[in-house]
Coordinates of C-alpha atoms and ligand atoms in Angstrom, one line a residue:
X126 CA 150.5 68.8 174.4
X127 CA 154.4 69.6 175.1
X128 CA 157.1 68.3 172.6
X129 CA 157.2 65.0 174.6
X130 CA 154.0 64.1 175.2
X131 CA 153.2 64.6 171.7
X132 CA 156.5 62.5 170.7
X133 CA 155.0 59.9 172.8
X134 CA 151.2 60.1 171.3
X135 CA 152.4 59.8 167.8
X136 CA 156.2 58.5 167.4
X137 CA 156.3 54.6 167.2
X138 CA 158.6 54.2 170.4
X139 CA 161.4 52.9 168.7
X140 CA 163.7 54.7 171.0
X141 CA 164.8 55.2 175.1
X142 CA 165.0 58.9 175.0
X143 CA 166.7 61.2 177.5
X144 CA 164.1 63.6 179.2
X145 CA 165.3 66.3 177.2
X146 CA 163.7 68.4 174.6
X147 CA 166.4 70.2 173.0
X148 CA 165.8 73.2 170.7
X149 CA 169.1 75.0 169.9
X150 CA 173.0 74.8 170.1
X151 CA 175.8 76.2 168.9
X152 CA 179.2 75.0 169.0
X153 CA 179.4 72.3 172.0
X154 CA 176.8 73.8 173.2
X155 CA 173.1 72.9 173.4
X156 CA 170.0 74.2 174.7
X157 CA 166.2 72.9 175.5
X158 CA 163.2 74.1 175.4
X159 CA 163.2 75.6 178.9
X160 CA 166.5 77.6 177.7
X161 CA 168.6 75.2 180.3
X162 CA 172.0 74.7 178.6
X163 CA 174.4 71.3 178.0
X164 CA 177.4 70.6 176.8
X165 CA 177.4 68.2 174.4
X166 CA 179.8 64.7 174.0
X167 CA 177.4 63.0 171.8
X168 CA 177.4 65.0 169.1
X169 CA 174.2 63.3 168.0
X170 CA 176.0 60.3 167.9
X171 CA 179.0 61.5 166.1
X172 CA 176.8 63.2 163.8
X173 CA 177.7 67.3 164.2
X174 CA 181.4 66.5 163.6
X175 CA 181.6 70.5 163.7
X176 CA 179.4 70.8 166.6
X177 CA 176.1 72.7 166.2
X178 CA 175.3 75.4 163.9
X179 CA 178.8 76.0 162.5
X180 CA 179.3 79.7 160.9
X181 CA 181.0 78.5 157.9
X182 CA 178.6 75.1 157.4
X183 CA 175.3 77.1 157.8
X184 CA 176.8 79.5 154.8
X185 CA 177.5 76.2 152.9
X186 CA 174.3 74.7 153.5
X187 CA 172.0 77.6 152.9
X188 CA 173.6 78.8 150.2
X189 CA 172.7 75.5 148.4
X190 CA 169.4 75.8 149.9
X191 CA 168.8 79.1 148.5
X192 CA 169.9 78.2 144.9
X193 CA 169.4 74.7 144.0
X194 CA 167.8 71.7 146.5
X195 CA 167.2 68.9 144.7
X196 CA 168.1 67.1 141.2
X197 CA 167.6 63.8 140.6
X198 CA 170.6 61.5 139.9
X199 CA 169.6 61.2 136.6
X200 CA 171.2 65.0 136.2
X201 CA 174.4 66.3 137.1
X202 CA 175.3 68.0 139.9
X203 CA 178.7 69.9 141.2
X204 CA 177.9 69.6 145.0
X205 CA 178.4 65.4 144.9
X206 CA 180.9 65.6 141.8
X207 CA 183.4 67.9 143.5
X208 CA 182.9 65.9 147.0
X209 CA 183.7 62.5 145.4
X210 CA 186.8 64.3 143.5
X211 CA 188.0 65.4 147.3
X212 CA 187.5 62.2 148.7
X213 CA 189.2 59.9 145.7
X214 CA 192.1 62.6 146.1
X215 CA 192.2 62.3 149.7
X216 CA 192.5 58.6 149.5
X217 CA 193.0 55.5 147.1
X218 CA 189.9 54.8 146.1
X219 CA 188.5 55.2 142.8
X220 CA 184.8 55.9 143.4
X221 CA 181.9 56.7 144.9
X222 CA 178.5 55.7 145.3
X223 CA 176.1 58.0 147.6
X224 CA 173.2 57.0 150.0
X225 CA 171.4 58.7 152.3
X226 CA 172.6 56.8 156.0
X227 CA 174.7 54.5 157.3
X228 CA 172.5 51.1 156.9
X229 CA 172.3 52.4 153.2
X230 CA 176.2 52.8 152.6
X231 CA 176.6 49.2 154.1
X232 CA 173.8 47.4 151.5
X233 CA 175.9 49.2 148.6
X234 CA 178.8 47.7 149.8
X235 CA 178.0 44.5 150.1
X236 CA 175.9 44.5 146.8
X237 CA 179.4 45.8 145.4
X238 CA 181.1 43.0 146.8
X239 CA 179.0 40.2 145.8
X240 CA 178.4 41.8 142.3
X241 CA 182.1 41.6 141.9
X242 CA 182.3 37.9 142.8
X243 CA 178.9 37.1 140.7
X244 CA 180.4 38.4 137.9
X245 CA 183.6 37.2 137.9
X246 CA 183.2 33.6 139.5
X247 CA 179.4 32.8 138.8
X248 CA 176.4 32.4 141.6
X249 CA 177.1 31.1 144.6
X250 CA 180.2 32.9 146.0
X251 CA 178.4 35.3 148.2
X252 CA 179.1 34.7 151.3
X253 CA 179.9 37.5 153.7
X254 CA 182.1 37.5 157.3
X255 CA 181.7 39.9 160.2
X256 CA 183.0 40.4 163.5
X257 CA 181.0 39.2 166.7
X258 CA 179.5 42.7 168.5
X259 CA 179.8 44.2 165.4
X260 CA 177.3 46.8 164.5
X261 CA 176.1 47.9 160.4
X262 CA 172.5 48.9 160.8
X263 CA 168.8 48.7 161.3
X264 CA 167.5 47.3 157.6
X265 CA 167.0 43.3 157.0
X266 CA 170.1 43.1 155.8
X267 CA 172.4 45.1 157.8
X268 CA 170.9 43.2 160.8
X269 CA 172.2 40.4 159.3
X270 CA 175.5 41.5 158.8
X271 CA 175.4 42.6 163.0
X272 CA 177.1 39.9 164.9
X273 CA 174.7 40.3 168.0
X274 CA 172.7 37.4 168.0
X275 CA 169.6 40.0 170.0
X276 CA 169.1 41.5 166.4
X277 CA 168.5 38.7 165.0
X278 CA 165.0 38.5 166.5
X279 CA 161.5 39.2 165.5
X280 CA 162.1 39.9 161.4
X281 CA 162.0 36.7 160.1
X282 CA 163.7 35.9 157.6
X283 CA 166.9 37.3 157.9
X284 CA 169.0 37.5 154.6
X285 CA 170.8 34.8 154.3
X286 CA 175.0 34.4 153.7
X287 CA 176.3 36.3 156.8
X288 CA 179.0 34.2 158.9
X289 CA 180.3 35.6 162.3
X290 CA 184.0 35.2 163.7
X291 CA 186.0 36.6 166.3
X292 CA 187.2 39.7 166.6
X293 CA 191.3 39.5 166.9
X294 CA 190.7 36.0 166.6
X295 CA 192.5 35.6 163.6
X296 CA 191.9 32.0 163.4
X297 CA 188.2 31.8 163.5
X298 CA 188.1 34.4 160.3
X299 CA 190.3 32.2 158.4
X300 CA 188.1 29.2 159.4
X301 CA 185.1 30.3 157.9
X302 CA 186.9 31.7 154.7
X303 CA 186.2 29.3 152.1
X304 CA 185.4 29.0 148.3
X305 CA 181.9 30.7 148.8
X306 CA 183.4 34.0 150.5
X307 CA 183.1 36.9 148.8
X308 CA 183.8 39.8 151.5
X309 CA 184.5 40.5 155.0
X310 CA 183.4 43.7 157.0
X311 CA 184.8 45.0 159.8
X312 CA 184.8 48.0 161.7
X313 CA 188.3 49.0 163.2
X314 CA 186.7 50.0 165.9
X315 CA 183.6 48.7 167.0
X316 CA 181.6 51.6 168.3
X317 CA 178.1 50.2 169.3
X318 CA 179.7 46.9 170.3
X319 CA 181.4 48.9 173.0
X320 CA 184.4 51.0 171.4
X321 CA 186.5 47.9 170.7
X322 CA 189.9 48.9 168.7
X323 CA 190.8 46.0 166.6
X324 CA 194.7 44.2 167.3
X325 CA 196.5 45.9 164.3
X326 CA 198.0 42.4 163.6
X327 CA 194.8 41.1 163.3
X328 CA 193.7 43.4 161.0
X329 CA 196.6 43.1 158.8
X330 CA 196.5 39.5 158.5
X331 CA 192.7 39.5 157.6
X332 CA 194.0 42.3 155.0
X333 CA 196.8 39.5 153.8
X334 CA 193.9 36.6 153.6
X335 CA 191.4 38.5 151.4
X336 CA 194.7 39.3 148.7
X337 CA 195.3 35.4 148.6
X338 CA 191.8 34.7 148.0
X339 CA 190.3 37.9 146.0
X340 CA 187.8 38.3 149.2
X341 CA 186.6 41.9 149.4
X342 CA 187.5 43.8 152.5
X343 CA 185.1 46.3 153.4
X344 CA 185.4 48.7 156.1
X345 CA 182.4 50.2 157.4
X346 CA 183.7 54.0 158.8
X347 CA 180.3 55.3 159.7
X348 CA 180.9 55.4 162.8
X349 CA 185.0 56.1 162.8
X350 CA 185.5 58.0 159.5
X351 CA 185.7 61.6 158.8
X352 CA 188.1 62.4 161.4
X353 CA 186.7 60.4 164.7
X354 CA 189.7 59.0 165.1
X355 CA 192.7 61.3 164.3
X356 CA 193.0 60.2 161.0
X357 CA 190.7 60.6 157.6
X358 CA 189.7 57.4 157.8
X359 CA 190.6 55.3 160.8
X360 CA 191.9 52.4 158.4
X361 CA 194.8 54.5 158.1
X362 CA 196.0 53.6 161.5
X363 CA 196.2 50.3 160.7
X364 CA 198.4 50.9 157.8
X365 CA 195.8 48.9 155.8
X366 CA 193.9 50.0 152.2
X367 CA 190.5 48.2 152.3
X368 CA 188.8 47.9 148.9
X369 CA 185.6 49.2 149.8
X370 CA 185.0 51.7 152.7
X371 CA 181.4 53.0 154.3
X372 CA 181.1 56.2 156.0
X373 CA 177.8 58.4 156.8
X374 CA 177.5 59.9 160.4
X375 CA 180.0 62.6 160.9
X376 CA 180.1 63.2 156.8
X377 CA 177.0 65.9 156.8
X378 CA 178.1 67.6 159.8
X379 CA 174.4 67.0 160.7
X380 CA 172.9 66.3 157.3
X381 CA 172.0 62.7 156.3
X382 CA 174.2 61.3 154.1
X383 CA 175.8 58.0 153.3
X384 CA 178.7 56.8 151.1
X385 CA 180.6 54.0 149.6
X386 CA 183.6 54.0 148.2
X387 CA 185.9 51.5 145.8
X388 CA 188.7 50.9 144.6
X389 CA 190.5 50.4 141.1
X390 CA 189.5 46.7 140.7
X391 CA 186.3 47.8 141.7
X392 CA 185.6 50.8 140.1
X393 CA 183.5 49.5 137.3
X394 CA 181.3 46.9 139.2
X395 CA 178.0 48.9 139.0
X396 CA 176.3 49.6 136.1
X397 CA 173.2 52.0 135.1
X398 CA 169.8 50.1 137.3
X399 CA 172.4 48.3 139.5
X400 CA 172.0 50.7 142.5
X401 CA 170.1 53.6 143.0
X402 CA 168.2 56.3 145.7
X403 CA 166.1 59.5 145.1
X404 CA 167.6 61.4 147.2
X405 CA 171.3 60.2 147.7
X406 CA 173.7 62.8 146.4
X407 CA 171.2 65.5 147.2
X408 CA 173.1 68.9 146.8
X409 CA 172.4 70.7 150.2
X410 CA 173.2 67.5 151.9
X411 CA 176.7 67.3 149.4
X412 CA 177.3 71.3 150.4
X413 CA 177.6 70.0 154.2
X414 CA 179.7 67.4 153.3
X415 CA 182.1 69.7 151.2
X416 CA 182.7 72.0 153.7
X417 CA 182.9 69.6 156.7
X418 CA 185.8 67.9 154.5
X419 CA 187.4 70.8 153.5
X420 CA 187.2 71.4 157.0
X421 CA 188.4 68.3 159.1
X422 CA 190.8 67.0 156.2
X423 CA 193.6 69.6 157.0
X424 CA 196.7 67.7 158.5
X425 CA 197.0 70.1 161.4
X426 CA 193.0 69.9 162.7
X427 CA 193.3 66.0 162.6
X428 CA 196.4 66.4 164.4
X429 CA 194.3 68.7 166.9
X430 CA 191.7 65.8 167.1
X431 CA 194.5 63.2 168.3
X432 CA 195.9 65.7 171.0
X433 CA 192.5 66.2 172.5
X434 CA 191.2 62.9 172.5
X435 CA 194.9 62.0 174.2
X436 CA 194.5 64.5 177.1
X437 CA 190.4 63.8 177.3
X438 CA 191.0 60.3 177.6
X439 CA 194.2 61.1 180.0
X440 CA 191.9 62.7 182.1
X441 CA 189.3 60.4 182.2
X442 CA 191.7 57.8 183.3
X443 CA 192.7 59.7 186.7
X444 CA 188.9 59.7 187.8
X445 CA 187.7 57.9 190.7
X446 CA 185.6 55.0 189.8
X447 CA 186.9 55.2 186.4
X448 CA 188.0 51.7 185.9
X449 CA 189.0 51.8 182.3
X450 CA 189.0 53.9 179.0
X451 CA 189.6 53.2 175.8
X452 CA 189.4 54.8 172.2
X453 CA 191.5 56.4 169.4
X454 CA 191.1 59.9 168.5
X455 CA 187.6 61.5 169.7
X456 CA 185.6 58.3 169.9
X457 CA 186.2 57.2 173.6
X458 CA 184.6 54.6 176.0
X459 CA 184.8 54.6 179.8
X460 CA 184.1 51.6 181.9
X461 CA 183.2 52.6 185.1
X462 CA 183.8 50.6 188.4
X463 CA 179.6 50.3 189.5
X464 CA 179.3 49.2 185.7
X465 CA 176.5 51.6 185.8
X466 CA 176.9 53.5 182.7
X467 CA 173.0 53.9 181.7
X468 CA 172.7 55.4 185.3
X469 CA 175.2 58.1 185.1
X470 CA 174.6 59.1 181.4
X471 CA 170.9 59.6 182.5
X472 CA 172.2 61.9 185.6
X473 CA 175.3 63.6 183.7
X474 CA 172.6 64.9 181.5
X475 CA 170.2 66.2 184.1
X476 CA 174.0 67.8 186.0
X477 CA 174.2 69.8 181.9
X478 CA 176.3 67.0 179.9
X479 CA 175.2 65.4 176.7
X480 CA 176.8 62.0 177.0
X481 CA 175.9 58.3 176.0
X482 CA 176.7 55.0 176.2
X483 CA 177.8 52.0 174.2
X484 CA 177.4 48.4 175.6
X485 CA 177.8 48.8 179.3
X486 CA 180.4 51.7 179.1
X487 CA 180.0 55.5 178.7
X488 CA 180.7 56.9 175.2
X489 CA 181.8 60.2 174.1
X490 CA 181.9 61.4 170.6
X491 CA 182.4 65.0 171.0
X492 CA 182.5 67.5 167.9
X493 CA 185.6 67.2 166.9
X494 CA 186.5 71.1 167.1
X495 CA 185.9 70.9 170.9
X496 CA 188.4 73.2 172.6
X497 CA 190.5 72.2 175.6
X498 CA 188.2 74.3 178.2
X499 CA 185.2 72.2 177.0
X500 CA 187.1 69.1 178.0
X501 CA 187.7 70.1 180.9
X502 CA 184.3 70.9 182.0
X503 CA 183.1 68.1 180.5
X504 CA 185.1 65.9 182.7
X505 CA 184.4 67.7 185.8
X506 CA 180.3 67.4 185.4
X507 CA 181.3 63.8 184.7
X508 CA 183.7 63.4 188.0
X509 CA 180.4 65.6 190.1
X510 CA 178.0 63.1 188.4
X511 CA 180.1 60.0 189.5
X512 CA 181.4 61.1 193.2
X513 CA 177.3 62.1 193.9
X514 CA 176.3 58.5 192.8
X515 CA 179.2 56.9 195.6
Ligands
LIG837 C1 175.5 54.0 163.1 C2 176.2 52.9 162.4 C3 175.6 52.3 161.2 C4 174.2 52.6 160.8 O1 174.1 54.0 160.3 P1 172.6 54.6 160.1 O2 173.0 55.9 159.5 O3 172.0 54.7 161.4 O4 171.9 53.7 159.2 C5 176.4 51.4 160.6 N1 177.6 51.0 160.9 C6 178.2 51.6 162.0 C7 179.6 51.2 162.4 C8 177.5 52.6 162.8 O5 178.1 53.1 163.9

């Protein structure tokens, strides 16, 4: 049997897969098993934040892999210490807790959160809000905190104390924050919900409510940390400081690894046996991670990452039956004018482009080191793959 008939044997079908079987890449650039080549936007879902098979991240990664893989977390290990000291520099938070995924970095944060408000206001203050079309993850609990009522199906019972408002409605967050909140979690933008940037305002005034009333404000940057956006973390354009962040995706540069992080009132909230995970904080993962930061974190690459996704999304905007396009930085949606977005990702990736959607609009979450040539021919395989659908 081939790679796909095999996947389809003996994979529980948890997944609508493209008809592709891919089996190598390097840069923007991927290949499948019949050698045919693609250029990638997805990045694996902003996942290879340095494209595939990076020079200077296979040396990092190997290295590791040649000298140490594993230690468990109850040993010490430079790989996670010196990537938490380059991400608490790099920001204002205080510390760091590692996981191995997205859905993982979201539970720590909100076990954080409502540690913090069990131990300094008693049970029963544990309550957490989060934005309708939000998105946090695949386990029990992340479902709950996913303000998309077609999650909330099937896995009976649901963990309980998750309260949904509108996003930018300013008024319905305030609402349903009462004497039993203990955090809210946003995303700034909401990728899965469909690439919806936040109103600033609103974000600052949710900011403003959780000061008055020692509510947690988590951020979850899985999807739009690590440079996705043209900034660090894409809080920063807000010109907010959350007290607990999230991040995983783009972190590893293709390794699986999760994080929270906290700040100074925070910082001591977790105790030995409060949180834990075999393999969080593994070193070859953390070696990834080190040199995707070191990497993206420079001032003049982020400022790279703005200038493309300004003149990408520019360009998008001009097409014909482009109707819309939004995004900040390298995380971009496109609503087309046929509202057919599933359509044309499944034929720009039979015309050679690696694309995928979010909602009902295209997405694109290229490596962030694509150069200006790959845009372009990205958009012109786009532009074929629209004008031969007319
Ligand atoms: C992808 C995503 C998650 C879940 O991450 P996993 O690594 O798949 O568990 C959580 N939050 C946001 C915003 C995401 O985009």
């Amino acid at each position: 049997m081939d790679t796909k008939q095999l996947d389809k044997q003996y994979i529980m079908n948890t997944y609508g897969r493209y008809d592709v079987a891919l089996a190598g890449g390097k840069g923007c650039t991927a290949f499948d098993e019949n050698g045919k080549k693609y250029l990638d936007v997805s990045s694996g879902i902003g996942v290879n934040s340095l494209g595939y098979c990076d020079d200077g991240w296979v040396e990092a990664v190997t290295h590791q892999a040649k000298t140490l893989q594993h230690v468990s977390n109850y040993f010490f290990h430079e790989q996670p210490s010196k990537l938490a000291e380059k991400l608490c520099n790099l920001t204002a938070f205080r510390k760091v807790c590692f996981s191995n995924s997205g859905a993982e970095a979201n539970e720590c944060a909100i076990k954080v959160a409502r540690k913090y408000s069990f131990d300094k206001y008693g049970a029963g203050r544990n309550e957490i809000i989060t934005l309708r079309d939000s998105f946090h993850g695949r386990t029990v609990t992340t479902l709950s905190a996913t303000g998309q009522d077609n999650f909330h199906t099937y896995f009976f019972p649901f963990t309980e104390g998750f309260k949904y408002a509108e996003a930018n409605n300013f008024e319905s967050v305030k609402a349903l924050a009462n004497n039993k909140t203990c955090a809210v979690l946003i995303e700034c933008v909401q990728g899965e919900g469909g690439v919806n940037i936040l109103d600033k305002d609103f974000v600052q005034a949710v900011r403003k409510l959780c000061d008055e009333k020692d509510i947690i404000l988590i951020v979850d940057e899985v999807q739009t940390g690590i440079g996705r956006t043209g900034k660090l973390f894409c809080y920063e354009n807000f010109d907010i400081t959350p007290d607990l962040i999230t991040c995983a995706k783009g972190l590893g540069g293709g390794l699986p690894i999760g994080l929270c992080m906290c700040n100074k009132k925070l910082e001591n909230v977790m105790q030995p046996s409060t949180h834990g995970s075999t393999f969080a904080a593994n070193p070859i993962v953390c070696a990834g991670a080190n040199y995707v930061i070191d990497t993206i974190s420079d001032k003049d690459f982020l400022n790279e990452v703005n200038k493309k996704g300004a003149y990408l999304r520019d360009k998008l905007e001009k097409l014909d039956g482009v109707k819309s396009v939004r995004g900040l930085g390298l995380m971009i949606g496109i609503e087309l004018e046929k509202n057919n977005a599933h359509d044309i990702a499944v034929k720009c990736v039979e015309n050679g482009l690696l694309i995928i959607t979010a909602k009902n609009l295209l997405r694109m979450l290229p490596p962030l080191n694509i150069s200006y040539s790959e845009i372009d021919e990205a958009v012109e395989i786009l532009n074929t793959t629209i004008q031969e659908d007319k």
